[in-house]
CSV table of C-alpha atoms in Angstrom, one decimal:
chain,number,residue,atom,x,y,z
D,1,UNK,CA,55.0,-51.8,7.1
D,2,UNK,CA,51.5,-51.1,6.8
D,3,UNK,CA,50.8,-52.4,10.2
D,4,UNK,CA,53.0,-49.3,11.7
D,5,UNK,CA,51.4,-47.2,9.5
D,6,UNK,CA,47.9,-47.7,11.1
D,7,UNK,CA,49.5,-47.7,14.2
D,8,UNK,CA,51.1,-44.1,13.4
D,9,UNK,CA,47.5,-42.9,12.5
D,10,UNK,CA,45.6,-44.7,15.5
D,11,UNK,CA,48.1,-42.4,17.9
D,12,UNK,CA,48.1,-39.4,16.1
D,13,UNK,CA,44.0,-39.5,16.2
D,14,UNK,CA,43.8,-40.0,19.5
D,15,UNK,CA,46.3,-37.4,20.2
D,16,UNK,CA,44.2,-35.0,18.3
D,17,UNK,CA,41.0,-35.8,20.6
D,18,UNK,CA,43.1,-35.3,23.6
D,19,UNK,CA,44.1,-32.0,22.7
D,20,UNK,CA,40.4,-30.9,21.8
D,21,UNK,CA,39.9,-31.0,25.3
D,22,UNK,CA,42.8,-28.9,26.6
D,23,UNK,CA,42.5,-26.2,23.5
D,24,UNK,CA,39.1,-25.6,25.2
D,25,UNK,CA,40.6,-24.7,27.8
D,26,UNK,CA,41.9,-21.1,29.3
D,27,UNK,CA,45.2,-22.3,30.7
D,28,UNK,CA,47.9,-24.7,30.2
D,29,UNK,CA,49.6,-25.8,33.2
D,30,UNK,CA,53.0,-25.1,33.4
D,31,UNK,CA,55.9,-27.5,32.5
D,32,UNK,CA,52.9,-29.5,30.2
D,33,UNK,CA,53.4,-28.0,27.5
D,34,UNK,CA,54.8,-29.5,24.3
D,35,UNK,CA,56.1,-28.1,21.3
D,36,UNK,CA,54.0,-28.9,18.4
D,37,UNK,CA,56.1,-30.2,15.7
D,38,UNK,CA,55.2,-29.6,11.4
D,39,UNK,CA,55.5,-26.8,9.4
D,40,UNK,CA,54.3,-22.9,10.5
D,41,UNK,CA,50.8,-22.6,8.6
D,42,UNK,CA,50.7,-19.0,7.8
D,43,UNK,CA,47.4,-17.2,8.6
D,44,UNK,CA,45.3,-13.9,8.6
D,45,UNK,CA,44.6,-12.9,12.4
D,46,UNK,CA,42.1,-10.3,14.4
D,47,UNK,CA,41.3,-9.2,17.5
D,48,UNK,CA,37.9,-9.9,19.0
D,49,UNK,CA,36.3,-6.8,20.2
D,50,UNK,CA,32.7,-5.7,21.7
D,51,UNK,CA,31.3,-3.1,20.3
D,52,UNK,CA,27.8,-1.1,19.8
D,53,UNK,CA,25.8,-2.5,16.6
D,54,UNK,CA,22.6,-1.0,15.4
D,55,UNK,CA,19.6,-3.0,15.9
D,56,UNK,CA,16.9,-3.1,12.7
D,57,UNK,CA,13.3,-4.3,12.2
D,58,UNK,CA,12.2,-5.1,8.7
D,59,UNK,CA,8.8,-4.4,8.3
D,60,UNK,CA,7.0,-5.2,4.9
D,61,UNK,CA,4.4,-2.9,2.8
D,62,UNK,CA,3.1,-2.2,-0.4
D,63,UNK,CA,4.1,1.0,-2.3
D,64,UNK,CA,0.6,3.8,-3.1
D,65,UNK,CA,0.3,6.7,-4.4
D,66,UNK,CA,0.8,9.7,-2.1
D,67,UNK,CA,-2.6,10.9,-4.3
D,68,UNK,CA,-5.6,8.9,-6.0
D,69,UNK,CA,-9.0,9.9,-6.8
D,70,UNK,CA,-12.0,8.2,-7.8
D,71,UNK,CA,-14.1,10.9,-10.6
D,72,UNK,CA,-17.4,10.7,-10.7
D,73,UNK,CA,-20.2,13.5,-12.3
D,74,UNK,CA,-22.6,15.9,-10.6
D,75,UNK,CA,-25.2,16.1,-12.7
D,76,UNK,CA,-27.6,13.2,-14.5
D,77,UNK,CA,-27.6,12.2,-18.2
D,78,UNK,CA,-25.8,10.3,-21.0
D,79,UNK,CA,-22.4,9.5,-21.3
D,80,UNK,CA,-21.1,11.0,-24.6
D,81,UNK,CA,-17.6,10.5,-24.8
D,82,UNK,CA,-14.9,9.0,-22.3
D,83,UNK,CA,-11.5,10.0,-24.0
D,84,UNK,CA,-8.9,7.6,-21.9
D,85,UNK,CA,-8.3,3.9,-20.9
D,86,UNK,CA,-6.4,2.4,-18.3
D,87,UNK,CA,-2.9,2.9,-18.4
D,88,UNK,CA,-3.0,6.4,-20.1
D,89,UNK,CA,-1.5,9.5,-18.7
D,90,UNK,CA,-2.8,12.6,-18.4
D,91,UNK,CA,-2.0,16.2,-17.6
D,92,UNK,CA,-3.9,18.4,-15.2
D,93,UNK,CA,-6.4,20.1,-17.2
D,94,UNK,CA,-7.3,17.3,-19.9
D,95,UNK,CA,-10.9,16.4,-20.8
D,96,UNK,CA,-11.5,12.7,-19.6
D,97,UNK,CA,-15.3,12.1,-20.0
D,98,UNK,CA,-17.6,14.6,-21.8
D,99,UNK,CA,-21.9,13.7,-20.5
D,100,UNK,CA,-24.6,15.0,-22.9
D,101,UNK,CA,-25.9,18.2,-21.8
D,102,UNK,CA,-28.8,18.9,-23.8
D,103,UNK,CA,-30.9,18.8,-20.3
D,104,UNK,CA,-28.5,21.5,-18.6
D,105,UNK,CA,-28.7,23.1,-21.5
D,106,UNK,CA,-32.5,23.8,-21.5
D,107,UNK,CA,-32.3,23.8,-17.6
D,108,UNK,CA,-30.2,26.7,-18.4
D,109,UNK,CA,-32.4,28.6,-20.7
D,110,UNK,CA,-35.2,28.0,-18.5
D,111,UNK,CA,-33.4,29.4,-15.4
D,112,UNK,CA,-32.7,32.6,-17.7
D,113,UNK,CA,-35.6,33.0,-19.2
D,114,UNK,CA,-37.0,33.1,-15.3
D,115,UNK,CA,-34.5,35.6,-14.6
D,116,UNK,CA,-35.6,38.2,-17.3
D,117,UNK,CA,-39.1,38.0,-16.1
D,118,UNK,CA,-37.9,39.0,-12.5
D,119,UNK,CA,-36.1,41.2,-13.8
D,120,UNK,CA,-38.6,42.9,-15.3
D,121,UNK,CA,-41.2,42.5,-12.2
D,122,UNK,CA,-38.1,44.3,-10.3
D,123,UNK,CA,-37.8,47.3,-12.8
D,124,UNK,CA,-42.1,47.6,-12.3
D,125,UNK,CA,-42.0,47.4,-8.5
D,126,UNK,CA,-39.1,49.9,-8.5
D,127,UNK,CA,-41.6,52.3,-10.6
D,128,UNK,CA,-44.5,51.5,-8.3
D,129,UNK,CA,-42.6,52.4,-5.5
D,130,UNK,CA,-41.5,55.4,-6.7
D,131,UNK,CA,-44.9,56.3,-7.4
D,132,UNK,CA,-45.4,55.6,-4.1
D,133,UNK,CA,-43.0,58.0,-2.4
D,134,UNK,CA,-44.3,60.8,-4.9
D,135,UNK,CA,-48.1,60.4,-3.4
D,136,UNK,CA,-46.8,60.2,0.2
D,137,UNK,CA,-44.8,63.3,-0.2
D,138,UNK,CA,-47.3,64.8,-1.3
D,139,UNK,CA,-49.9,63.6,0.7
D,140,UNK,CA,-47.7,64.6,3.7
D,141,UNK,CA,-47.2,68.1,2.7
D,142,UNK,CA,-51.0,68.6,1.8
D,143,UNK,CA,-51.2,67.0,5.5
D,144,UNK,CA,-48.9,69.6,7.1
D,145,UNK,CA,-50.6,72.5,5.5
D,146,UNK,CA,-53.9,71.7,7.0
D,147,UNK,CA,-52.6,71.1,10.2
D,148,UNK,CA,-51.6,74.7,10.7
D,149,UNK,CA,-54.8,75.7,8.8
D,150,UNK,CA,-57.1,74.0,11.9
D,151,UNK,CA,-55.1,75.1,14.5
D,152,UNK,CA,-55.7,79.0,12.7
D,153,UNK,CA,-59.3,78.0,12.7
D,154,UNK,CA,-59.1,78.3,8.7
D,155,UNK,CA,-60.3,75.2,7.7
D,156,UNK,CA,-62.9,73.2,9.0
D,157,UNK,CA,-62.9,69.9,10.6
D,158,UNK,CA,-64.2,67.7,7.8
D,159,UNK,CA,-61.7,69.0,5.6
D,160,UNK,CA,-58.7,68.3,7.7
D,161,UNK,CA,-60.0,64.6,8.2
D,162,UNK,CA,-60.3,63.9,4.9
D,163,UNK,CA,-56.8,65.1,4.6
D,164,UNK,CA,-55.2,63.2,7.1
D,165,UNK,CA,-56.9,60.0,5.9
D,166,UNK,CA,-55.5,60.5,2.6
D,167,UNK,CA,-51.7,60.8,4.3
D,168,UNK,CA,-52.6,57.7,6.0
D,169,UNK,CA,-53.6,55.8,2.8
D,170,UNK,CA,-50.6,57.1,1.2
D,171,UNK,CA,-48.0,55.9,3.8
D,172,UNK,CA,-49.8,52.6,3.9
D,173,UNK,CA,-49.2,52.6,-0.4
D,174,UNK,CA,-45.6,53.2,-0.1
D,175,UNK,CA,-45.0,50.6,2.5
D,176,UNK,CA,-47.1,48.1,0.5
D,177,UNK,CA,-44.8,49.0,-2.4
D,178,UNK,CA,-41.4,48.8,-0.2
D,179,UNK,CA,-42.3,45.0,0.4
D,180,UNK,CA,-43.8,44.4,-3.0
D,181,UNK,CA,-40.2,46.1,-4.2
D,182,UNK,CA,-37.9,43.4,-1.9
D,183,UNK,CA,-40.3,40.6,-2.8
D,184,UNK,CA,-39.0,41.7,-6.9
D,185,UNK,CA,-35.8,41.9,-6.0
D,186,UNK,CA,-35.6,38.4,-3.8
D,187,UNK,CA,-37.2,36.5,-6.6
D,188,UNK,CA,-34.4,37.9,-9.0
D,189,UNK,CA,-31.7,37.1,-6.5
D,190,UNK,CA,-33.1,33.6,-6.8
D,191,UNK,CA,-33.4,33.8,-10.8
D,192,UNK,CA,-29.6,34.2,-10.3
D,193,UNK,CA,-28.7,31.8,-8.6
D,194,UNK,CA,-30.4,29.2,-10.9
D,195,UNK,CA,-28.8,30.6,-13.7
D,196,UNK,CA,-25.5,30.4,-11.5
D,197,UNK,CA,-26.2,26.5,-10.7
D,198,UNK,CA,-27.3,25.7,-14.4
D,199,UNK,CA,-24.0,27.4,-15.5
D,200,UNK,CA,-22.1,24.9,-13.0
D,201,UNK,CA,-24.1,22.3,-13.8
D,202,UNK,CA,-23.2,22.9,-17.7
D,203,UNK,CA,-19.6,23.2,-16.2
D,204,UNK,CA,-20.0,19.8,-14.9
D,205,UNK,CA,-21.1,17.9,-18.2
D,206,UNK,CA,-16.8,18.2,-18.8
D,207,UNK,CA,-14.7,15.9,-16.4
D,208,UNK,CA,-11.4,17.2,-16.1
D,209,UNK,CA,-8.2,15.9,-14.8
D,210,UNK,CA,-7.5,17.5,-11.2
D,211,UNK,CA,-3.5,16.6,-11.4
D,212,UNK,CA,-1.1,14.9,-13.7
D,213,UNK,CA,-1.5,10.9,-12.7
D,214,UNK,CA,-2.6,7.8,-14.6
D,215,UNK,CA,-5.7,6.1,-15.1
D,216,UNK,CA,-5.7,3.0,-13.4
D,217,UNK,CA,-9.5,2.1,-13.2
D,218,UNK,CA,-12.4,2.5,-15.9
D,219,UNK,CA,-15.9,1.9,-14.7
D,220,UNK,CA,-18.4,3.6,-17.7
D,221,UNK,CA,-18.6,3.0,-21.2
D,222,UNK,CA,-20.4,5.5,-23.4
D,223,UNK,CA,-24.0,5.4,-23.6
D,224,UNK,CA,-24.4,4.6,-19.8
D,225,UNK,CA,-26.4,6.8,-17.8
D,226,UNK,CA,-24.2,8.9,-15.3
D,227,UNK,CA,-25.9,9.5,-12.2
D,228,UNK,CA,-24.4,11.4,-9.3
D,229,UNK,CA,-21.8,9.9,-7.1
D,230,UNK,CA,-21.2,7.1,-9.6
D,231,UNK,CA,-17.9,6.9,-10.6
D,232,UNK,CA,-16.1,7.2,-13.9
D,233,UNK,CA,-12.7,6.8,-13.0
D,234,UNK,CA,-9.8,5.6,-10.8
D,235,UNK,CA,-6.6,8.3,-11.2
D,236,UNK,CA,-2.9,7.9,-9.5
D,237,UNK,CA,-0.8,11.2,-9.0
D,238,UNK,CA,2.4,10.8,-10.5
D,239,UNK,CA,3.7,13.0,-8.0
D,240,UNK,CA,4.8,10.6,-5.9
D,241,UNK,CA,4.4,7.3,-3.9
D,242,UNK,CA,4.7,6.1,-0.4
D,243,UNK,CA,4.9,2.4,1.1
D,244,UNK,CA,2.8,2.2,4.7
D,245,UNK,CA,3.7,0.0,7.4
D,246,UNK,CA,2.8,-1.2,10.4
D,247,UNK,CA,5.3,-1.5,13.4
D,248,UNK,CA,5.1,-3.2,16.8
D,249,UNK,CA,3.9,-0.7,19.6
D,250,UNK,CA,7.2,-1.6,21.3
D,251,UNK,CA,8.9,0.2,18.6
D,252,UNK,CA,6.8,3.5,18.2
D,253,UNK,CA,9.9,5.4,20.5
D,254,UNK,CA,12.0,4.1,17.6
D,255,UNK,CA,10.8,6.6,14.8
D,256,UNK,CA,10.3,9.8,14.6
D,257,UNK,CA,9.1,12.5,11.7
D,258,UNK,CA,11.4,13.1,8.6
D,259,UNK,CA,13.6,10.1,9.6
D,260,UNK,CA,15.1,8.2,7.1
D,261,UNK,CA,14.5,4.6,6.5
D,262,UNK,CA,15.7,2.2,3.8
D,263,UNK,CA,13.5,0.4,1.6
D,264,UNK,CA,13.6,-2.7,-0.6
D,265,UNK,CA,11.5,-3.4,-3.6
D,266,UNK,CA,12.6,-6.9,-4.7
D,267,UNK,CA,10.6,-6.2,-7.8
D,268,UNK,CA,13.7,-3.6,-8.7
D,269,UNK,CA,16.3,-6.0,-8.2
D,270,UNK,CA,18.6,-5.1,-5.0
D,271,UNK,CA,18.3,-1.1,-5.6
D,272,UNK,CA,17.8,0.3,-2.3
D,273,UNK,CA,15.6,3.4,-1.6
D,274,UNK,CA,15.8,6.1,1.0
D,275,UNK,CA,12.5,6.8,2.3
D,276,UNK,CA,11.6,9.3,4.9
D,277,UNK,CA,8.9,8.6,7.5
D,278,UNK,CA,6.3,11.4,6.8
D,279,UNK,CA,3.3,10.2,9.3
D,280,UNK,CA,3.1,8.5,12.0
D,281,UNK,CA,-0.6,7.4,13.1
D,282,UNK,CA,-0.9,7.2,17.6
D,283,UNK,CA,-3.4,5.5,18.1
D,284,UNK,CA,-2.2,1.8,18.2
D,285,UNK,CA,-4.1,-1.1,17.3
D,286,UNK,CA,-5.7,-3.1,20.2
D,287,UNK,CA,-6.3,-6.2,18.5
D,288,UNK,CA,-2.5,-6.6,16.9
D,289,UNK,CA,-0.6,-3.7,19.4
D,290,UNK,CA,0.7,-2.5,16.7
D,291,UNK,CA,0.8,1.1,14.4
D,292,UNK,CA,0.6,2.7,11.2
D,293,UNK,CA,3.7,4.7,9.8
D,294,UNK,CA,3.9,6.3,6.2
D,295,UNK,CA,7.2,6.8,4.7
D,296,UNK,CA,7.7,8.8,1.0
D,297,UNK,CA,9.2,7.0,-1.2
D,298,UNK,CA,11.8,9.7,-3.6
D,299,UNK,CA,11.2,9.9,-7.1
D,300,UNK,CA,11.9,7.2,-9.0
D,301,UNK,CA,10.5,6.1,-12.2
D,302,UNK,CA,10.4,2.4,-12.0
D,303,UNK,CA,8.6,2.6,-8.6
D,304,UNK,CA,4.9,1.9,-9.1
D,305,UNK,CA,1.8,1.3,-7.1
D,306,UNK,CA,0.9,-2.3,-5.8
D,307,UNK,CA,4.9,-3.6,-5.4
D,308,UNK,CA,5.9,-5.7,-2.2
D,309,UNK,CA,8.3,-3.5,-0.4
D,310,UNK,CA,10.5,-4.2,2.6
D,311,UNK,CA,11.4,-1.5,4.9
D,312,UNK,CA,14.4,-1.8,7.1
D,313,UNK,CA,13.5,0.6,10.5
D,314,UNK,CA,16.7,1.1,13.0
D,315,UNK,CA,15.0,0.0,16.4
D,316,UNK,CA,18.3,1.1,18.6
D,317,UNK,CA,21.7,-0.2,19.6
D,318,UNK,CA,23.3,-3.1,21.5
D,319,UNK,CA,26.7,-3.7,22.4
D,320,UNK,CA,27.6,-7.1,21.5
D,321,UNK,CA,30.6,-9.2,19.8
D,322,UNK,CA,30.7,-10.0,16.2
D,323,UNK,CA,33.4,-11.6,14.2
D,324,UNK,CA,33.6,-12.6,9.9
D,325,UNK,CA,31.6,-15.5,9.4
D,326,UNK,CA,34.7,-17.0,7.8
D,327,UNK,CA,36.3,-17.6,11.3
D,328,UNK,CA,34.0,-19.8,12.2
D,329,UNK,CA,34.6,-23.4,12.1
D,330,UNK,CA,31.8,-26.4,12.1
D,331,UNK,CA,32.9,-29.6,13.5
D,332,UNK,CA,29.7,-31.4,13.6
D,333,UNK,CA,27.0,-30.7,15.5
D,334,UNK,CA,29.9,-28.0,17.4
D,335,UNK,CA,31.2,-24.6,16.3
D,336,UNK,CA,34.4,-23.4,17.1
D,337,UNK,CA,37.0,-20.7,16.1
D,338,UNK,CA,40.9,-21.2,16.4
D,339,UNK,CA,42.4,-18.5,18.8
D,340,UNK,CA,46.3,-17.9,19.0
D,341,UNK,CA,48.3,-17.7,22.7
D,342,UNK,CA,51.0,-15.2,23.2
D,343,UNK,CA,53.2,-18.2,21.8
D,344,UNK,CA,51.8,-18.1,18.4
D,345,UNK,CA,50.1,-21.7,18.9
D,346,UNK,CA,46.4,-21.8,17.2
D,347,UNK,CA,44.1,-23.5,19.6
D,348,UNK,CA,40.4,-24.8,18.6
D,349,UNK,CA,37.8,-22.9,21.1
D,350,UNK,CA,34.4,-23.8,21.3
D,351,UNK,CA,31.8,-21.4,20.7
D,352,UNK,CA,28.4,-20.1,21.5
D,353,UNK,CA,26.7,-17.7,18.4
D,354,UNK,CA,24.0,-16.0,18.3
D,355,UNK,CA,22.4,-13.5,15.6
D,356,UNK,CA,23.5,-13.1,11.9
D,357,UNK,CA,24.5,-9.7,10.1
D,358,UNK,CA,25.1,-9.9,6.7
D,359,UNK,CA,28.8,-11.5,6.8
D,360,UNK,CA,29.4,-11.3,10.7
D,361,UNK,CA,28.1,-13.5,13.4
D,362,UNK,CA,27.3,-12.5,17.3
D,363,UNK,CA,29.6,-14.6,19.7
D,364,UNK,CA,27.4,-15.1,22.9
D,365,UNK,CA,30.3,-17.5,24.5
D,366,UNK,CA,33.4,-18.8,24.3
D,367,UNK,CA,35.6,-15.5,23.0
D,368,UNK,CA,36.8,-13.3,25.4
D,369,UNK,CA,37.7,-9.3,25.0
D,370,UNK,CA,41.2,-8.8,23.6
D,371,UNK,CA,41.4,-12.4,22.0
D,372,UNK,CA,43.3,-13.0,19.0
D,373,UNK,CA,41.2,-15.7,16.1
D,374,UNK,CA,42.5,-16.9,12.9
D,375,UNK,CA,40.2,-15.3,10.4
D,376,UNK,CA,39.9,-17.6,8.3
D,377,UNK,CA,41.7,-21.0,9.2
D,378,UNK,CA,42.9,-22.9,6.1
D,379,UNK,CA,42.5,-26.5,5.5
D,380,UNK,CA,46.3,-27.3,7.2
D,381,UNK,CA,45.3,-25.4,10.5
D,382,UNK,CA,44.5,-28.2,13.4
D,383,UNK,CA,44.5,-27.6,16.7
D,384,UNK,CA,48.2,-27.0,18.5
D,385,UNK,CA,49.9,-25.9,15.4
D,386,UNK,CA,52.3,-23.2,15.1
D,387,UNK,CA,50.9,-20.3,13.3
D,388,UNK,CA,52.7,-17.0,11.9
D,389,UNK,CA,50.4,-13.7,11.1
D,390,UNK,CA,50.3,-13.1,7.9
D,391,UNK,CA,51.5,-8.9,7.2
């Protein structure tokens, strides 16, 4: 009756816990062995097997642009026009913010106006020093003659020093007009060079886009007074962007240039990026012992500056024992796996894991080399039973 029943169930539990025991163990001694009884559970096996797994480190980053500027103007005045907002893109080239020039522009016609004059004092001191050259040559001709004239005794002594101090005189006039002549031409050299700088300066009243990028930052409205070195605004290069991170020093063996790395931007949804590691800073810091690496990020449309981004960095390889996840069995606060004997009998083995990869776990103890493991033990499968591999 019911009484036998619980009986029945009282032995077969306590059988169960006795054979815990023994499954744990190795070896079976001989002539001990007993047939288990019930129907064959058909089940999926595998061999366990050490092999060499990669190793990973995920570091985490935010993506930048591989370029970004901050425009400002060179010159001082009024902004007149500031043709973009944030957001907008623009092409190398385009006009951005447009300052009043009205000062350049009489700085300008001042500087020329300067220049025309020195010009003019150039073409005057060119004459004089003509002149110049004309009186000396013929003050030293008029010299020359009289020298062979005293020396005949043909002209007297009075004569020839009034001569001589007139060659004098005229040497002294053309050197005069020599320097007077580079003096001229120095001021117009520097007449040119203000015109030059009020031309740039002009020039600069027109800030212009360096690259094709996006305006991410306006700091001027129009009518503000623009100053130099005060900036207008913030501009991203579209031609790319790159995610920096910083690594443990124990890993800076690990990477190397043009390596490629994967990386995660959970703001994409699980899309996965190849990035390639294009600097690597040395100098590591003392305070975390740690170092900067920057890794481009390809082209990709969605990507933009600002996102969270994980990067996955292979650190080396271990050897080490994984299995499915799906073999392993919780009994309570205890994990186990069944393993099958050479007589096809599934046996519960207690078991030791480690570290997690994706649907695998590390055995650290409790599987040996060569084993065979249910791979994933059905509901029917106790320990003892007779099993048969499933094709």
């Amino acid at each position: 009756g019911i009484q036998m029943r619980l009986q029945r169930l009282g032995s077969i539990s306590l059988a169960f816990l006795i054979l815990i025991p023994f499954g744990c163990g190795d070896k079976i001694e001989p002539g001990n062995e007993k047939r288990p009884e019930g129907p064959m559970v058909k089940v999926a096996l595998a061999m366990a097997r050490t092999s060499s797994q990669p190793l990973f480190y995920e570091a985490v980053g935010t993506v930048q642009p591989v370029t970004t500027s901050t425009l400002s103007g060179k010159l001082m005045g009024t902004v007149k026009e500031i043709r973009v907002q944030e957001g907008d893109r623009v092409k190398q080239g385009d006009t951005l913010v447009v300052i009043d020039k009205r000062q350049v522009t009489a700085q300008l016609r001042q500087a020329e106006a300067a220049l025309d004059e020195a010009r003019r004092a150039e073409a005057a001191a060119v004459s004089a020093r003509d002149a110049a050259v004309a009186g000396a040559k013929l003050a030293r001709s008029t010299y020359d003659r009289y020298l062979r004239l005293i020396k005949e005794d043909s002209a007297s002594r009075q004569e020839f020093d009034e001569v001589e101090a007139r060659h004098r005189q005229a040497q002294a006039s053309l050197k005069q007009a020599e320097q007077m002549l580079a003096a001229a031409r120095s001021r117009a050299r520097q007449a040119e060079a203000a015109v030059s700088a009020a031309d740039v300066a002009s020039d600069d009243a027109v800030i212009l886009a360096p690259y094709d990028g996006i305006v991410t930052a306006k700091m001027s409205d129009v009518g503000d007074l623009a100053t130099p070195g005060i900036p207008f605004l913030t501009l991203e290069g579209t031609s790319g962007y790159r995610v920096d991170v910083v690594l443990p020093e124990a890993y800076f063996n690990a990477v190397r240039l043009k390596q490629a790395v994967m990386v995660r931007i959970p703001a994409l949804g699980d899309q996965q990026l190849e990035g390639m590691v294009e600097t690597i800073v040395p100098a590591a810091d003392q305070s975390s012992r740690s170092f900067l690496v920057k890794i481009r990020l390809p082209a990709d449309e969605a990507v933009r500056s600002g996102m969270f981004a994980r990067v996955v960095v292979k650190t080396g390889e271990e050897r080490m024992m994984l299995i499915p996840a799906s073999a392993v069995v919780p009994q309570g606060q205890l994990t186990g796996v069944f393993i099958v004997d050479d007589n096809q009998i599934a046996r519960f083995r207690l078991i030791r894991t480690g570290r997690r990869f994706d649907d695998t776990v590390e055995i650290i103890t409790g599987l040996d080399e060569g084993q065979r493991f249910v791979l994933t033990p059905p509901p029917a499968l106790v320990d003892g039973a007779r099993v048969e591999a499933m094709p």
